[in-house]
Amino acid sequence: MRNFTRNLIAVCLLTFTFVLYGLGQNQSVVVIHTGSANSKLASSGYGIAYGGPDKIVTALHVVNGKTQIRVVYGRRSADAVVEKVYPASDLALLSLKTPLGIPQAELYQSSPPLNTDLLYWEQPTGASSNSSKTTQITKVSPLNRIDPRLTADLAGFQKALCTDNSQPYPKLETLILKFGEPNIKKAHSGSPVTTGGSSNKVVGLIDGGDFPGTINSVVWAIPATEFKKLLEQGRAPSNPAQPCISQKLYGGVRSDNPFLSADQVQLARTMEAKRENPLTANNGGDNALIFTAEDRYSFEDVYASLDEEDQQYIQDLFESNEQYFEENEQVSVEDLFNSYIDVYFEERTGATIAFPYNAELHVEKEDGFPFSLIQASSPFGGIHMYAMVYQGEDTQDAFEMIEAFDQYLVSDGGAWVQDEDMEVYTENYLNDPDPYYNRQYGMVIYDEDDILTSEFYANQTINYSDFLGVSVEISDWDTLDDQKNERLMYYLMEVCAMLSDFPYY
């Protein structure tokens, strides 16, 4: 089940676009928009001027196999072609077709500074200048050692990366810079990490994310010292080059990408509007918890990103319930695949929560309980999804919140009993350097005739001292029997509850 939680879409995409000024006096950061014959592959990302006049270094997965590449610098732009690729480190060198006179960046030549404030760069959609945010490098290691839990599924992780000439990239042995900054999000691929100050030299290039099974992601950057390998050992791109469709690196879609279809632009604008209106809760202390919309994913893409075990779980959930409703209008697999899931993240803890795209969301303070809940309801009110995040001082605080969340779920006075058809699942890494705990279980209510009337599924996670609780409750099975849209919402909410998690930092 954890693998399931580790796999969404995680969709990972990391292509993005931005014009960035301000690398000291260099002003060397650019936005990159890409397009393809398949409009679904259009995406955006960043790049940095380096390697010679009118040369740009970016992440290979942003541009590989794309038929259209546009580099934006301030209010000017130029088309570009891929000149060299170095797949091992997911790097590409672009050559501009029209000179833009972008100053060349300087590289940081020493060992990457750990636990020191650094800058990464971003730019609002439609803007022509950039801004910086602070982050830190927490670890330098090969990609396959970025987190101890990753070693349990190296084959799955490698499969989730991009492929060039049948070879996955970046290589698992490639040295990377690991980040502990939850605010680095989708569409930051190719954004430089710099030292700041008067020198403002490039330390690395943001590259990815997303272990199989997480909505949000571990964030890593390719060290700037790898740029030399790109220039000296890089080769011409494959012919034809294969676009990256893994959704496991940090790609993103911006509404100002000129290669998007009209529908894609509208979707991107919808998500950008949601990001501008986050949900706010206050769970403990004086610190507000901010839940920001990150991206929207089709259920089909979510399903494709999962391993076979997790796909089978969804099939079993779907098929067993549709057999129960066989006398009424059925929900088809196509209905599910044509539905969407929105992903939110909480800025202080980095927790990620998924909701059906058409669910009405609101925050409510629960009387008698030390937390607020984000509540989502189905169209006819027969299904409810509850999500909450608590930022504690230590792990004991988080376990106390598990007990409080358990009490809330059964506080309606119903005769709740353990669901015998669902085994209680736990995953305990509390003794690891990065403490983590996950518990999943279900409870049900039967009437006097032993007929199921209500049930809920709960997914509870502790990350260090922080707690994330998500639950889906069916308060009226008769509503599911009568309404096709209710059943569709049930499947989407169940998957959303399983996918909600903390990123691995």
XYZ file of C-alpha atoms in Angstrom:
505
model
C 0.000 0.000 0.000
C 2.930 2.303 0.675
C 4.132 1.742 -2.878
C 0.723 2.972 -3.979
C 1.199 6.088 -1.896
C 4.564 6.449 -3.422
C 3.531 6.593 -6.965
C 1.310 9.227 -8.223
C 2.031 11.139 -10.485
C 3.482 11.789 -8.943
C 3.493 12.777 -12.203
C 6.211 14.477 -12.251
C 6.942 16.786 -14.906
C 9.363 19.280 -14.608
C 9.399 21.591 -17.395
C 8.647 25.129 -16.720
C 9.221 28.544 -17.970
C 10.528 31.671 -16.657
C 12.582 34.695 -17.324
C 14.856 35.354 -14.546
C 16.975 38.304 -13.888
C 19.201 38.863 -11.000
C 22.029 36.342 -10.873
C 24.173 39.079 -9.437
C 25.108 41.230 -12.404
C 24.956 38.292 -14.802
C 21.196 38.149 -15.346
C 21.745 34.697 -16.836
C 18.508 32.819 -16.090
C 15.946 32.179 -18.826
C 12.529 30.611 -19.176
C 12.103 27.692 -21.551
C 8.827 26.724 -23.260
C 8.566 23.521 -25.259
C 5.998 22.052 -27.624
C 5.490 18.753 -29.385
C 3.383 17.141 -32.092
C 1.504 15.614 -29.155
C 0.137 18.711 -27.418
C -0.009 16.854 -24.088
C 3.794 16.952 -24.016
C 4.027 20.743 -24.116
C 5.758 22.029 -20.993
C 8.028 24.683 -19.553
C 11.168 25.056 -17.448
C 14.232 27.134 -16.687
C 17.742 27.328 -18.057
C 21.021 29.142 -17.439
C 23.325 30.845 -19.955
C 26.560 28.879 -19.959
C 28.911 27.146 -22.413
C 29.486 29.979 -24.876
C 27.619 32.860 -26.531
C 23.926 32.068 -27.022
C 24.259 28.680 -25.302
C 21.828 27.568 -22.568
C 22.170 24.681 -20.109
C 18.923 23.096 -18.930
C 17.515 19.764 -17.761
C 17.415 17.235 -20.605
C 13.931 16.016 -19.664
C 12.560 19.514 -20.337
C 13.603 19.580 -23.997
C 14.333 16.027 -25.125
C 12.262 15.024 -28.159
C 10.418 18.354 -28.309
C 9.834 19.758 -31.791
C 9.579 23.355 -30.573
C 11.817 25.058 -28.015
C 11.551 28.744 -27.155
C 13.882 30.566 -24.780
C 12.471 33.695 -23.108
C 14.780 36.375 -21.715
C 13.091 39.444 -20.299
C 10.652 40.565 -22.966
C 12.601 38.977 -25.809
C 12.636 35.401 -27.022
C 14.377 33.116 -29.506
C 13.851 29.611 -30.806
C 16.501 27.042 -29.911
C 17.740 23.577 -30.831
C 19.370 20.891 -28.709
C 23.094 20.834 -29.496
C 24.405 18.329 -26.937
C 22.969 15.979 -24.347
C 24.481 14.280 -21.319
C 21.745 11.860 -20.149
C 23.692 10.498 -17.149
C 23.184 13.845 -15.387
C 19.966 14.824 -17.200
C 21.628 17.827 -18.857
C 21.220 19.420 -22.280
C 22.982 22.268 -24.081
C 20.768 24.482 -26.247
C 21.885 26.738 -29.065
C 19.813 29.864 -29.788
C 18.810 30.477 -33.404
C 18.736 34.238 -32.760
C 21.321 35.907 -30.486
C 19.928 37.408 -27.289
C 23.209 38.527 -25.739
C 22.585 36.791 -22.409
C 25.523 37.168 -19.984
C 27.242 33.898 -19.100
C 26.856 32.594 -15.545
C 29.776 31.699 -13.283
C 29.977 28.304 -11.594
C 30.728 27.586 -7.948
C 33.937 25.546 -8.064
C 34.251 24.256 -4.461
C 32.377 21.426 -2.744
C 28.652 22.242 -2.477
C 27.971 24.128 0.782
C 25.768 22.075 3.112
C 23.179 23.553 5.502
C 23.916 27.033 4.216
C 21.339 29.462 2.860
C 21.300 29.393 -0.938
C 18.945 30.904 -3.505
C 16.736 29.380 -6.161
C 14.886 31.412 -8.755
C 11.323 31.649 -10.020
C 9.055 33.978 -11.965
C 5.283 34.498 -11.904
C 3.359 33.574 -15.031
C 3.422 36.429 -17.521
C 6.096 38.382 -15.642
C 9.381 39.491 -17.179
C 11.564 39.484 -14.070
C 12.428 36.922 -11.454
C 12.573 36.645 -7.708
C 14.573 34.399 -5.401
C 13.729 32.153 -2.464
C 15.993 30.575 0.115
C 16.828 26.885 0.353
C 19.601 24.637 1.676
C 21.464 21.576 0.494
C 21.062 18.883 3.127
C 22.978 16.046 1.506
C 25.340 15.219 -1.371
C 25.016 11.623 -2.539
C 24.365 9.378 -5.515
C 20.724 9.543 -6.583
C 20.118 5.951 -5.455
C 21.114 6.887 -1.897
C 19.069 10.042 -1.564
C 16.772 8.337 0.990
C 17.057 4.984 2.804
C 13.500 4.022 1.864
C 14.240 4.387 -1.826
C 16.511 1.338 -1.753
C 13.435 -0.872 -1.263
C 12.272 -0.132 -4.806
C 15.250 0.955 -6.908
C 13.938 -0.936 -9.933
C 10.586 0.828 -9.699
C 12.235 4.212 -9.240
C 14.497 3.701 -12.255
C 11.521 2.623 -14.341
C 9.767 5.854 -13.399
C 12.555 8.047 -14.823
C 12.981 9.228 -18.403
C 14.416 7.124 -21.206
C 16.779 7.979 -24.072
C 17.807 5.275 -26.533
C 16.305 2.702 -24.119
C 18.572 3.974 -21.334
C 16.955 5.530 -18.220
C 18.184 8.915 -17.085
C 19.450 10.456 -14.911
C 21.573 7.485 -13.842
C 20.998 6.211 -10.320
C 24.735 6.532 -9.648
C 24.808 10.225 -10.599
C 25.830 12.553 -7.783
C 22.993 14.879 -6.755
C 22.289 17.645 -4.235
C 19.343 16.861 -1.940
C 17.063 19.623 -0.653
C 14.967 20.093 2.449
C 12.841 22.875 0.968
C 9.128 22.045 0.484
C 8.444 25.226 -1.500
C 10.385 24.031 -4.531
C 7.475 22.782 -6.604
C 6.446 21.675 -10.034
C 7.950 23.579 -12.945
C 11.260 24.436 -11.335
C 13.342 22.119 -13.533
C 16.416 23.920 -14.803
C 16.192 26.683 -12.190
C 19.686 27.462 -10.894
C 20.623 27.251 -7.229
C 23.115 30.003 -6.428
C 25.240 31.240 -3.571
C 23.645 34.679 -3.385
C 25.522 37.786 -2.386
C 27.712 39.735 -4.780
C 29.212 36.661 -6.468
C 25.969 34.706 -6.969
C 27.612 31.675 -8.526
C 25.706 28.617 -9.711
C 25.888 25.627 -7.352
C 23.450 23.359 -9.174
C 20.441 23.019 -11.446
C 17.091 21.864 -10.004
C 16.234 18.584 -11.666
C 13.502 16.525 -9.992
C 11.495 14.927 -7.861
C 8.991 12.304 -7.044
C 9.814 8.861 -5.783
C 7.319 6.284 -7.013
C 4.289 6.709 -4.799
C 4.440 10.263 -3.522
C 2.378 13.135 -4.775
C 4.939 15.644 -3.774
C 8.598 14.880 -4.103
C 12.063 14.752 -2.822
C 13.862 17.598 -4.538
C 17.331 17.247 -5.970
C 19.655 19.319 -8.141
C 22.432 18.348 -10.527
C 25.764 19.851 -9.334
C 27.081 22.642 -11.549
C 30.371 20.747 -11.787
C 28.519 18.317 -14.104
C 28.221 21.114 -16.697
C 31.825 20.400 -17.702
C 30.897 16.795 -18.549
C 28.051 18.066 -20.703
C 30.411 20.308 -22.678
C 33.272 17.803 -22.985
C 31.502 14.424 -23.088
C 28.067 15.395 -24.370
C 26.829 13.916 -27.643
C 24.376 14.947 -30.306
C 20.740 14.177 -29.406
C 19.230 10.886 -30.515
C 17.432 10.860 -33.834
C 14.596 10.780 -33.211
C 14.876 11.834 -29.579
C 12.298 10.427 -27.178
C 10.197 12.918 -25.167
C 10.178 12.361 -21.418
C 6.721 11.187 -20.338
C 7.574 9.687 -16.953
C 5.870 12.403 -14.890
C 8.395 11.606 -12.170
C 10.672 14.576 -12.676
C 9.779 18.180 -11.939
C 7.870 19.165 -15.015
C 5.076 21.693 -14.988
C 2.639 23.527 -17.213
C 2.338 27.321 -17.390
C -0.494 29.162 -19.072
C 1.977 31.475 -20.842
C 3.471 28.581 -22.822
C 2.721 29.501 -26.471
C 2.622 25.834 -27.494
C -0.341 24.849 -25.295
C -3.762 24.121 -26.762
C -6.694 26.357 -25.780
C -7.989 23.694 -23.362
C -4.555 23.329 -21.777
C -4.262 27.081 -21.305
C -7.647 27.152 -19.585
C -6.677 24.280 -17.287
C -3.369 25.943 -16.441
C -5.165 29.202 -15.635
C -7.607 27.344 -13.398
C -4.770 25.864 -11.378
C -2.921 29.191 -11.219
C -6.080 30.823 -9.840
C -6.363 28.090 -7.205
C -2.757 28.666 -6.199
C -3.556 32.330 -5.605
C -6.359 31.379 -3.177
C -4.912 28.804 -0.745
C -6.804 27.207 2.137
C -5.736 28.237 5.648
C -6.051 26.263 8.887
C -4.623 26.823 12.359
C -3.833 23.502 13.998
C -1.874 24.099 17.158
C 0.072 27.154 18.262
C -0.009 30.432 16.409
C 1.291 29.175 13.081
C -1.149 29.184 10.197
C -1.003 26.150 7.915
C -1.346 27.119 4.250
C -2.660 24.558 1.725
C -1.804 25.570 -1.847
C -3.037 23.924 -5.051
C -0.062 22.422 -6.853
C -1.354 20.684 -9.975
C -4.202 18.741 -11.558
C -3.752 15.206 -12.896
C -5.989 12.934 -14.920
C -6.901 9.680 -13.214
C -5.543 7.912 -16.292
C -2.099 9.463 -15.752
C -2.250 8.635 -12.051
C -3.101 5.017 -12.809
C -0.350 4.704 -15.436
C 2.245 5.925 -12.931
C 1.527 3.128 -10.448
C 3.191 -0.261 -10.204
C 1.250 -3.441 -10.999
C 0.392 -4.181 -7.358
C -1.196 -0.770 -6.857
C -3.028 -0.941 -10.176
C -4.444 -4.305 -9.121
C -5.638 -2.804 -5.832
C -7.614 -0.173 -7.730
C -9.052 -2.790 -10.086
C -10.166 -4.933 -7.139
C -11.719 -1.941 -5.387
C -13.540 -0.940 -8.554
C -14.683 -4.370 -9.708
C -15.854 -5.659 -6.329
C -17.984 -2.588 -5.700
C -19.421 -2.381 -9.211
C -20.571 -6.009 -8.855
C -22.406 -4.923 -5.711
C -24.181 -2.208 -7.737
C -24.836 -4.446 -10.747
C -28.579 -3.729 -10.864
C -28.018 -0.006 -11.438
C -26.137 2.168 -13.902
C -22.477 1.215 -13.773
C -19.355 3.336 -13.457
C -16.912 2.400 -16.217
C -13.119 2.481 -16.231
C -13.400 5.172 -18.888
C -15.440 7.293 -16.471
C -12.601 7.044 -13.963
C -9.871 7.770 -16.520
C -11.705 10.910 -17.666
C -11.802 12.275 -14.107
C -9.194 14.508 -12.470
C -7.418 14.858 -9.128
C -6.121 18.125 -7.657
C -3.070 18.037 -5.409
C -2.529 20.520 -2.565
C 0.534 20.912 -0.391
C 0.951 22.440 3.052
C 3.818 24.909 3.002
C 5.234 24.534 6.542
C 5.281 20.731 6.733
C 5.411 19.824 3.029
C 2.436 17.452 3.435
C 0.532 16.740 0.223
C -3.193 16.021 -0.031
C -5.184 14.971 -3.094
C -8.850 15.817 -3.719
C -11.257 15.078 -6.589
C -11.114 18.115 -8.870
C -14.857 18.858 -8.578
C -15.123 18.558 -4.793
C -16.181 21.619 -2.815
C -13.476 22.342 -0.232
C -13.819 24.307 2.975
C -12.033 24.496 6.335
C -13.916 23.978 9.615
C -12.790 24.069 13.245
C -14.087 21.014 15.086
C -15.464 21.762 18.548
C -13.805 19.674 21.234
C -10.862 18.713 19.006
C -7.476 20.474 18.691
C -7.560 20.799 14.916
C -9.307 22.200 11.866
C -10.324 19.982 8.972
C -10.423 20.461 5.230
C -13.741 18.903 4.244
C -14.771 17.728 0.787
C -18.253 16.399 0.028
C -19.738 14.413 -2.834
C -22.515 15.903 -5.038
C -25.342 14.261 -3.046
C -23.667 14.419 0.352
C -23.374 10.677 0.875
C -19.574 10.685 0.984
C -17.233 12.974 2.903
C -13.473 13.320 2.844
C -11.639 14.842 5.822
C -8.020 15.961 5.855
C -5.918 17.680 8.499
C -2.275 18.474 9.171
C -0.759 19.128 12.602
C 2.691 20.593 13.199
C 3.945 19.284 16.542
C 7.049 19.742 18.648
C 8.022 16.054 18.738
C 6.867 12.590 17.679
C 4.800 12.201 20.867
C 2.744 15.235 19.784
C 2.088 13.524 16.464
C 0.956 10.263 18.111
C -1.410 12.200 20.358
C -2.913 13.666 17.194
C -3.445 10.154 15.801
C -5.538 9.402 18.878
C -7.471 12.673 18.524
C -8.151 12.000 14.834
C -9.305 8.441 15.661
C -11.703 9.846 18.261
C -13.090 12.380 15.808
C -13.832 9.719 13.178
C -16.085 7.787 15.584
C -17.465 10.805 17.466
C -20.885 10.605 15.763
C -21.884 7.877 18.214
C -22.278 5.144 15.601
C -21.602 1.495 16.396
C -18.268 1.448 14.583
C -16.361 -1.853 14.420
C -13.147 -2.882 12.679
C -13.584 -3.714 8.994
C -12.690 -7.410 8.831
C -12.203 -7.199 5.060
C -9.403 -4.647 5.422
C -6.222 -5.576 7.222
C -4.701 -2.828 9.379
C -1.540 -1.716 7.600
C 1.384 -0.049 9.350
C 4.820 1.078 8.216
C 7.253 2.082 10.944
C 10.497 3.946 10.231
C 10.560 5.926 13.466
C 14.104 4.750 14.239
C 15.447 6.043 10.906
C 17.378 9.319 10.620
C 14.226 10.634 8.892
C 11.457 9.305 11.213
C 8.306 8.183 9.400
C 5.201 6.211 10.408
C 2.091 5.259 8.428
C -1.113 3.512 9.495
C -4.110 2.614 7.309
C -7.310 0.971 8.525
C -11.065 0.838 8.008
C -14.188 0.692 10.207
C -17.828 -0.118 9.409
C -21.374 -0.007 10.813
C -23.960 -2.779 10.264
C -27.669 -2.498 10.988
C -29.734 -5.035 12.958
C -30.039 -7.174 9.820
C -26.263 -7.276 9.446
C -26.399 -5.049 6.355
C -23.545 -2.591 5.814
C -24.771 0.998 6.238
C -21.630 3.122 6.765
C -17.867 2.800 6.569
C -14.694 4.852 6.593
C -11.109 4.397 5.463
C -8.343 6.306 7.284
C -4.745 6.996 6.261
C -2.565 8.498 9.026
C 1.063 9.533 8.655
C 3.764 10.919 10.959
C 6.804 12.647 9.509
C 9.249 13.726 12.237
C 6.878 15.639 14.554
C 4.197 16.433 11.953
C 0.932 14.535 11.468
C -1.263 14.105 8.389
C -4.669 12.457 8.694
C -7.012 11.725 5.784
C -10.294 9.814 5.895
C -13.115 8.949 3.499
C -16.505 8.209 5.076
C -19.547 6.744 3.358
C -22.440 7.810 5.544
C -25.180 6.365 3.339
C -24.619 3.310 1.140
C -28.108 3.722 -0.343
C -26.969 6.965 -1.975
C -24.105 5.121 -3.669
C -26.597 2.516 -4.859
C -28.792 5.159 -6.464
C -26.307 7.639 -7.888
C -23.574 6.874 -10.416
C -21.810 10.189 -9.712
C -21.642 9.334 -6.017
C -19.850 6.069 -6.767
C -17.425 7.822 -9.088
C -16.648 10.304 -6.305
C -16.190 7.390 -3.883
C -13.482 5.810 -6.036
C -11.717 9.140 -6.550
C -11.789 10.004 -2.842
C -10.527 6.555 -1.862
C -7.553 6.926 -4.200
C -6.937 10.504 -3.019
C -6.819 9.351 0.603
C -4.215 6.721 -0.250
C -2.082 9.126 -2.234
C -1.936 11.834 0.443
C 1.448 11.763 2.164
C 4.566 13.660 3.212
C 7.432 14.076 0.743
C 10.761 12.411 1.532
C 13.374 14.954 2.537
